Short mmCIF file of C-alpha atoms in Angstrom, two decimals:
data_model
loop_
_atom_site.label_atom_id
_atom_site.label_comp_id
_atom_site.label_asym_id
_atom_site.label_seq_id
_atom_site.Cartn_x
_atom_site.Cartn_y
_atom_site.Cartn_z
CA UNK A 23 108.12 74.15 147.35
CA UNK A 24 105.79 75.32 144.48
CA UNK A 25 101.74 75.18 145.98
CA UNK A 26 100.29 75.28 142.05
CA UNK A 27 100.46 72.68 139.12
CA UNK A 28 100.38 74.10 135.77
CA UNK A 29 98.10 72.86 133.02
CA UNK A 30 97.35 72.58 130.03
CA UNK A 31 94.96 70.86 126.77
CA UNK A 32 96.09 68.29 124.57
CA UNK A 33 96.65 70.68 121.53
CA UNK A 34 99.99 71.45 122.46
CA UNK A 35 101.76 69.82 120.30
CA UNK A 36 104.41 68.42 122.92
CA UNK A 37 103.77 64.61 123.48
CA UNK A 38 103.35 63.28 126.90
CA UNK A 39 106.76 62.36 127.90
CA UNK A 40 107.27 66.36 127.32
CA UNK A 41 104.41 67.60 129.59
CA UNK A 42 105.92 64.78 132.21
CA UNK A 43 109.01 66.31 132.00
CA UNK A 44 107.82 69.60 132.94
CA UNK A 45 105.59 68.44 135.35
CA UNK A 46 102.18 69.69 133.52
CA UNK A 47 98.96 68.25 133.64
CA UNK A 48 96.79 67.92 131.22
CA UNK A 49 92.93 67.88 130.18
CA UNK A 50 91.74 66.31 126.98
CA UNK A 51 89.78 67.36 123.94
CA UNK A 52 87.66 64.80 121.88
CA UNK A 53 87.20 63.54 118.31
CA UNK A 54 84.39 61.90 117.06
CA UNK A 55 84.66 59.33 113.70
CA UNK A 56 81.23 58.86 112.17
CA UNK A 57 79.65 59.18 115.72
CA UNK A 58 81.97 57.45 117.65
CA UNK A 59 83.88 59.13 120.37
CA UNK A 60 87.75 59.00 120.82
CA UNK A 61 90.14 60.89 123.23
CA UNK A 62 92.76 63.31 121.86
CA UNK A 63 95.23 61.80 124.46
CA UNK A 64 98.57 61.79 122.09
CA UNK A 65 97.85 59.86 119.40
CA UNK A 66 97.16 56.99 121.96
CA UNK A 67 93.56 56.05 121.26
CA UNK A 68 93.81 57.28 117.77
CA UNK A 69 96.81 58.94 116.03
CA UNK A 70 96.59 61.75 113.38
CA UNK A 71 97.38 59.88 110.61
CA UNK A 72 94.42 57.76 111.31
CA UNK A 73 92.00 60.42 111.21
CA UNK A 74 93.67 61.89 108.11
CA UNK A 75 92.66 58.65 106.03
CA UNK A 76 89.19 58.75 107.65
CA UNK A 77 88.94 62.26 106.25
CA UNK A 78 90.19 61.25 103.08
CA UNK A 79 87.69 58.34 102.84
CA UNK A 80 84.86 60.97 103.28
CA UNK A 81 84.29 59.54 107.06
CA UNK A 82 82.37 62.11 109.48
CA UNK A 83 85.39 63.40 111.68
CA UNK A 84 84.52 66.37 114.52
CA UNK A 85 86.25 67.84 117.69
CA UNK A 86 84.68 68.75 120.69
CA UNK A 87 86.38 70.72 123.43
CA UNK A 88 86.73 70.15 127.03
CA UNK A 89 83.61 70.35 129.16
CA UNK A 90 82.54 72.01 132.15
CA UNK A 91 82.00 68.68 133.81
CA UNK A 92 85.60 67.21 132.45
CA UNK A 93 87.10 70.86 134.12
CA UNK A 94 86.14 70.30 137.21
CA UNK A 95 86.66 66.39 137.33
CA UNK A 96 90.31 67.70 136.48
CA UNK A 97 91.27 70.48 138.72
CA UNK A 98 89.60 68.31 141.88
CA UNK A 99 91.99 66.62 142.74
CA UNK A 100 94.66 69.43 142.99
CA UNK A 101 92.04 71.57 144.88
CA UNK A 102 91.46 69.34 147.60
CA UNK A 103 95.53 68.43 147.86
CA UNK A 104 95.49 72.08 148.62
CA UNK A 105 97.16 73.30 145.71
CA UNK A 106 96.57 76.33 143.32
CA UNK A 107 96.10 75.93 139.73
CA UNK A 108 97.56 78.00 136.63
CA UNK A 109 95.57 76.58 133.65
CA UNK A 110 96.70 77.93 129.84
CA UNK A 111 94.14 77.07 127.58
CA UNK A 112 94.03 77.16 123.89
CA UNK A 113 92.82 80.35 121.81
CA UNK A 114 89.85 81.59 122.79
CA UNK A 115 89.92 82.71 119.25
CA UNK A 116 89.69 79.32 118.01
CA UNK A 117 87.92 77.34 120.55
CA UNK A 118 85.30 77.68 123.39
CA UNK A 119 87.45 76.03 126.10
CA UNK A 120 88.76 79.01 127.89
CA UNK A 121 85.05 79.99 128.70
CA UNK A 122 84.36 76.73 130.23
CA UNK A 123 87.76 76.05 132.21
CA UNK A 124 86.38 79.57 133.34
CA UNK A 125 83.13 78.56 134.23
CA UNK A 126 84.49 75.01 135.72
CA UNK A 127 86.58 77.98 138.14
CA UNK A 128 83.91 80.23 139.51
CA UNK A 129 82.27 76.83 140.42
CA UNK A 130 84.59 75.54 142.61
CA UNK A 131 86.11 78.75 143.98
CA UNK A 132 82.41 78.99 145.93
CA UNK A 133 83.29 75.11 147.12
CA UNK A 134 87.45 76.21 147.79
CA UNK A 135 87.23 79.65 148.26
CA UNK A 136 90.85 79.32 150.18
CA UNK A 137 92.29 77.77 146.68
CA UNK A 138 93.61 80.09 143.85
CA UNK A 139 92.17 78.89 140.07
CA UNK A 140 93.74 81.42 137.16
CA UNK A 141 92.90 80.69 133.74
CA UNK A 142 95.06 82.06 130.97
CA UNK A 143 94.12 82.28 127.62
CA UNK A 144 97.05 81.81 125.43
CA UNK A 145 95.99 83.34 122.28
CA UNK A 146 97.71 80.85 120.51
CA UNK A 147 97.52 76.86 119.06
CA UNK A 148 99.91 73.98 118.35
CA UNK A 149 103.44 74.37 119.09
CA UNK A 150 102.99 78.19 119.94
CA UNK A 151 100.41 77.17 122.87
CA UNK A 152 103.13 74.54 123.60
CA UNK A 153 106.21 76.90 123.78
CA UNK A 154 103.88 79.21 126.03
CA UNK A 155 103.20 76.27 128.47
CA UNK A 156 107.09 75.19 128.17
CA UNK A 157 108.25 79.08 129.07
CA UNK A 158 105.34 78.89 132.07
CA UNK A 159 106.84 75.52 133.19
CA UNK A 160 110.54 76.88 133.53
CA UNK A 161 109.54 79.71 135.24
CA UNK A 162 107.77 77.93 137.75
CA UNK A 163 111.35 76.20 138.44
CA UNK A 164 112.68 79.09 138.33
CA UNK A 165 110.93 80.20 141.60
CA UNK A 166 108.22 82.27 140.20
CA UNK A 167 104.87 82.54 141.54
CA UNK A 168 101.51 82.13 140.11
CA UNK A 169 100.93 85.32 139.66
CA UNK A 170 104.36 86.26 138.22
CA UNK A 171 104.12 83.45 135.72
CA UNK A 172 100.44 84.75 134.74
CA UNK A 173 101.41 88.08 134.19
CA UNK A 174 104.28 87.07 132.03
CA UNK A 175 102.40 84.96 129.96
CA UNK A 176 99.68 88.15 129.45
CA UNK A 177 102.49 90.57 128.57
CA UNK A 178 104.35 87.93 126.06
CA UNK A 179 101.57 85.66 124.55
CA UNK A 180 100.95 87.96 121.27
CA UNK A 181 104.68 87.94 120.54
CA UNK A 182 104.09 84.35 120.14
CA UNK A 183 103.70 83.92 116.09
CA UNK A 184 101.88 81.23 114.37
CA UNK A 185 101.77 80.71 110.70
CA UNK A 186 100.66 77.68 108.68
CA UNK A 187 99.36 77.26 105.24
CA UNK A 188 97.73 74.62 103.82
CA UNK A 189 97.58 72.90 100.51
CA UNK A 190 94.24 71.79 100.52
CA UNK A 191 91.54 73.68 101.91
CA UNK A 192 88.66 71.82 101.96
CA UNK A 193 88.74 70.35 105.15
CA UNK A 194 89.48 74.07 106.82
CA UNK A 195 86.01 75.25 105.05
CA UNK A 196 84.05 72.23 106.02
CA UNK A 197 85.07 72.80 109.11
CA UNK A 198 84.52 76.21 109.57
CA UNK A 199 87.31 77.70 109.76
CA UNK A 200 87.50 79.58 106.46
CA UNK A 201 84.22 81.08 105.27
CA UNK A 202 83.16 78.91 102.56
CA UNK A 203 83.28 81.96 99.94
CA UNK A 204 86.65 82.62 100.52
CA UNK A 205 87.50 79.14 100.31
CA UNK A 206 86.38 78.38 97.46
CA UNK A 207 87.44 81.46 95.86
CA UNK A 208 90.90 80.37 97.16
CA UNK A 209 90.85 76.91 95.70
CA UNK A 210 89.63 78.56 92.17
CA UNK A 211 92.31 80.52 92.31
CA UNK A 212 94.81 77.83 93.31
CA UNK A 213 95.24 79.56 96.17
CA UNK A 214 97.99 78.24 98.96
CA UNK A 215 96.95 81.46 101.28
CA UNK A 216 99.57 82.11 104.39
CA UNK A 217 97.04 81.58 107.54
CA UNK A 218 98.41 83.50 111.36
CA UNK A 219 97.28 83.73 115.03
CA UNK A 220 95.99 87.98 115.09
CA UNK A 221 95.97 89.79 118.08
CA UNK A 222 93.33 88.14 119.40
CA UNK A 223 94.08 84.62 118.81
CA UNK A 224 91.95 84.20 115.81
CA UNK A 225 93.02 82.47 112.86
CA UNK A 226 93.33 85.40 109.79
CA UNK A 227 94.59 85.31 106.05
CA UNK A 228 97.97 86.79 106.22
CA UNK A 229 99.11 86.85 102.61
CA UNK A 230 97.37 85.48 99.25
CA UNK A 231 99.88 83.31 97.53
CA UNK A 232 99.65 80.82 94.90
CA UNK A 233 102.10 77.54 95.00
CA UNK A 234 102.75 75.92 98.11
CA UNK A 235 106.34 77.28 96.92
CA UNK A 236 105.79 80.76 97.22
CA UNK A 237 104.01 80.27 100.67
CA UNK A 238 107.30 78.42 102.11
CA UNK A 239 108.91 81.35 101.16
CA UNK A 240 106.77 84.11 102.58
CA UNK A 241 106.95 82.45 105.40
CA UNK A 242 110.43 82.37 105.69
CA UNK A 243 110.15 85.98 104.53
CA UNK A 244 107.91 86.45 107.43
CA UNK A 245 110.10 84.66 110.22
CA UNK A 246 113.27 87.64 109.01
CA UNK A 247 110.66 90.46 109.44
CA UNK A 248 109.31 89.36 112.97
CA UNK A 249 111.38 86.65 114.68
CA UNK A 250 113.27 88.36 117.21
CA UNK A 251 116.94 89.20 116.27
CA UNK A 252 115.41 88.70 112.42
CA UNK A 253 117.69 86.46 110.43
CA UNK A 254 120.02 85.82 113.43
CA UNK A 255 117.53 83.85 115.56
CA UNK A 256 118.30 81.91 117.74
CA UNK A 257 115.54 80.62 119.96
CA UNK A 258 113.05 77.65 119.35
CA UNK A 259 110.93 77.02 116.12
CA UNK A 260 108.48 74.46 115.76
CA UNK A 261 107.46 72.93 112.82
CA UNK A 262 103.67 70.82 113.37
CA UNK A 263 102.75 69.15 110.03
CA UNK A 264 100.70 66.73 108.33
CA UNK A 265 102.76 66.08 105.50
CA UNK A 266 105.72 65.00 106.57
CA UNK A 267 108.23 65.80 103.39
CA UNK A 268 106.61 69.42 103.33
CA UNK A 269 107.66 69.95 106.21
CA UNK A 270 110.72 68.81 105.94
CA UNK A 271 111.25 71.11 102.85
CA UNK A 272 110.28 73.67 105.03
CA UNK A 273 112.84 73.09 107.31
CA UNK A 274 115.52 72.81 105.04
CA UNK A 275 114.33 76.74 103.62
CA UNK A 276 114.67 78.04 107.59
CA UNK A 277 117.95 76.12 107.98
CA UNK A 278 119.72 78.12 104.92
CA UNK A 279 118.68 80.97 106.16
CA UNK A 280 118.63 81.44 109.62
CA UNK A 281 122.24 80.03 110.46
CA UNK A 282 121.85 80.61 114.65
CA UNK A 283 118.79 78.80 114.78
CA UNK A 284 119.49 75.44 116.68
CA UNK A 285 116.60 74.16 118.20
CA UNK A 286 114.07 73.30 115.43
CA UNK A 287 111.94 70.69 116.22
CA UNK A 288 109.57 68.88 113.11
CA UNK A 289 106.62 67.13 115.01
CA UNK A 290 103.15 65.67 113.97
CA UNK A 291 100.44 68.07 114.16
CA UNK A 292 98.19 67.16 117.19
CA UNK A 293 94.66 65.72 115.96
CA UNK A 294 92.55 68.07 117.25
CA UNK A 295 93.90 70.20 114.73
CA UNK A 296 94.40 67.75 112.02
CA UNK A 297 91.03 67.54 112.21
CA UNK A 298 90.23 70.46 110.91
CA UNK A 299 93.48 71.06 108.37
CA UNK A 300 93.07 67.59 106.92
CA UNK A 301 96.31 67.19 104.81
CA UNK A 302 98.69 69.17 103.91
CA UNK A 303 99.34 71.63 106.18
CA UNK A 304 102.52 73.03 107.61
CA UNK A 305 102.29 75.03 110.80
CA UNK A 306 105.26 76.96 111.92
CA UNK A 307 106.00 78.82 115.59
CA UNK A 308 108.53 80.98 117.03
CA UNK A 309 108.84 83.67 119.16
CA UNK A 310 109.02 87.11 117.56
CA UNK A 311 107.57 91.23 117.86
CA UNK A 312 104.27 92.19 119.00
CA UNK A 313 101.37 90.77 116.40
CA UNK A 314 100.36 93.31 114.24
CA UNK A 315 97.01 91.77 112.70
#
């Protein structure tokens, strides 16, 4: 019998009945709406497409990650059951949560110093955090330990790719996420630039293309050069989107030309994330060669 749970954030881009499947827990972010505070807990409380209108409607929309205090509330009760706990977080790249699941660990280690807490950083968001998690879940079932399934996840995580672009890029300036010069640069320009995961989990300009169009296709471009096997893979891609018939074009472009690939899922973007892509945005994620950026 396994003596660790796995866990994970909401950003995963897996819904609930997912994570239940594999038997992961998980540990919320929050949104706020013109001051008001809402759990990202699946679309339950409030659903992406919600917050995308409230963004469109010029409503005050923020994240905030998971706390110290919300850390340790969550790995408590697994503690004192007496089991370990392997925790992926999101990018540390993109988000301060892996420093305070860290700090929420060295806090109760001194109170369970007989308990095991290991917190991964995954380098990655959306569905790539989510395949990550999935991989760490099998293993577990598989018979691996903790430590096995940690140091897998170290030696693989950068092969995870994540690209996205996004039509619109004013929400990704206001919040932050583009430097406001480049942004608006970009958007002069008419812009759609090709956004990926780097080496270190940060979120980088990967190629300058104009057309939503040409970015589709240098994506698909992209996938051939990196996925592994190239054009013949085979393994799972994940489309996260908040525009549904974009993705869906998308799609349709990876179909024709990778012919192996079976398992392509097309899901909502989770709304941590909307938050900060507003609409239009396509996200895609598959497993490929090392990063290079």
């Amino acid at each position: 019998m396994n003596d660790f749970i796995i866990s994970c954030c909401t950003p995963v881009d897996y819904t609930r009945e997912q994570l239940e499947a594999l038997n992961v827990k998980t540990a919320y972010y929050h949104i706020s709406v013109d001051g008001k505070d809402y759990i990202d807990d699946f679309g339950e409380t409030i659903s992406a497409d919600t917050l995308l209108d409230y963004m469109v409607n010029g409503h005050d929309v923020k994240t905030s990650q998971v706390s110290v205090g919300e850390y340790k509330a969550h790995f408590r009760p697994f503690l004192e059951e007496g089991k370990d706990i392997l925790h992926i977080t999101v990018s540390s790249g993109i988000s301060g949560t892996y420093n305070s699941a860290m700090v929420a660990a060295r806090n109760l280690m001194e109170e369970f110093p007989e308990r095991k807490i290991i917190i991964i950083d995954s380098l990655s968001g959306s569905g790539g955090y989510g395949m990550i998690v999935e991989e760490a879940a099998h293993m577990r079932d598989a018979g691996k330990n903790i430590e096995e399934i940690r140091d897998w996840i170290e030696a693989n995580r950068t092969k995870m790719q994540v690209y996205f672009f996004i039509t619109d890029l004013k929400y990704f300036i206001k919040g932050g996420r583009l430097p406001k010069y480049v942004g608006l640069l970009a958007q002069k320009m008419k812009i759609c630039p090709v956004m990926v995961a780097n080496r270190q989990g940060q979120v980088v300009m990967s190629d300058k293309i104009r057309t939503r169009k040409k970015a589709m296709q240098k994506i698909v471009e992209r996938i051939g050069e990196i996925a592994v096997d190239g054009y013949n893979y085979d393994g799972k891609l994940i489309i996260a989107e908040t525009d549904k018939p974009l993705a869906e074009e998308t799609a349709a472009l990876i179909r024709e030309k990778f012919p192996k690939l079976t398992d392509l899922v097309i899901c909502p973007l989770n709304a941590t994330f909307s938050c900060h892509s507003g609409p239009g945005c396509v996200c895609i994620c598959f497993w490929g060669k090392e990063r290079v950026l």
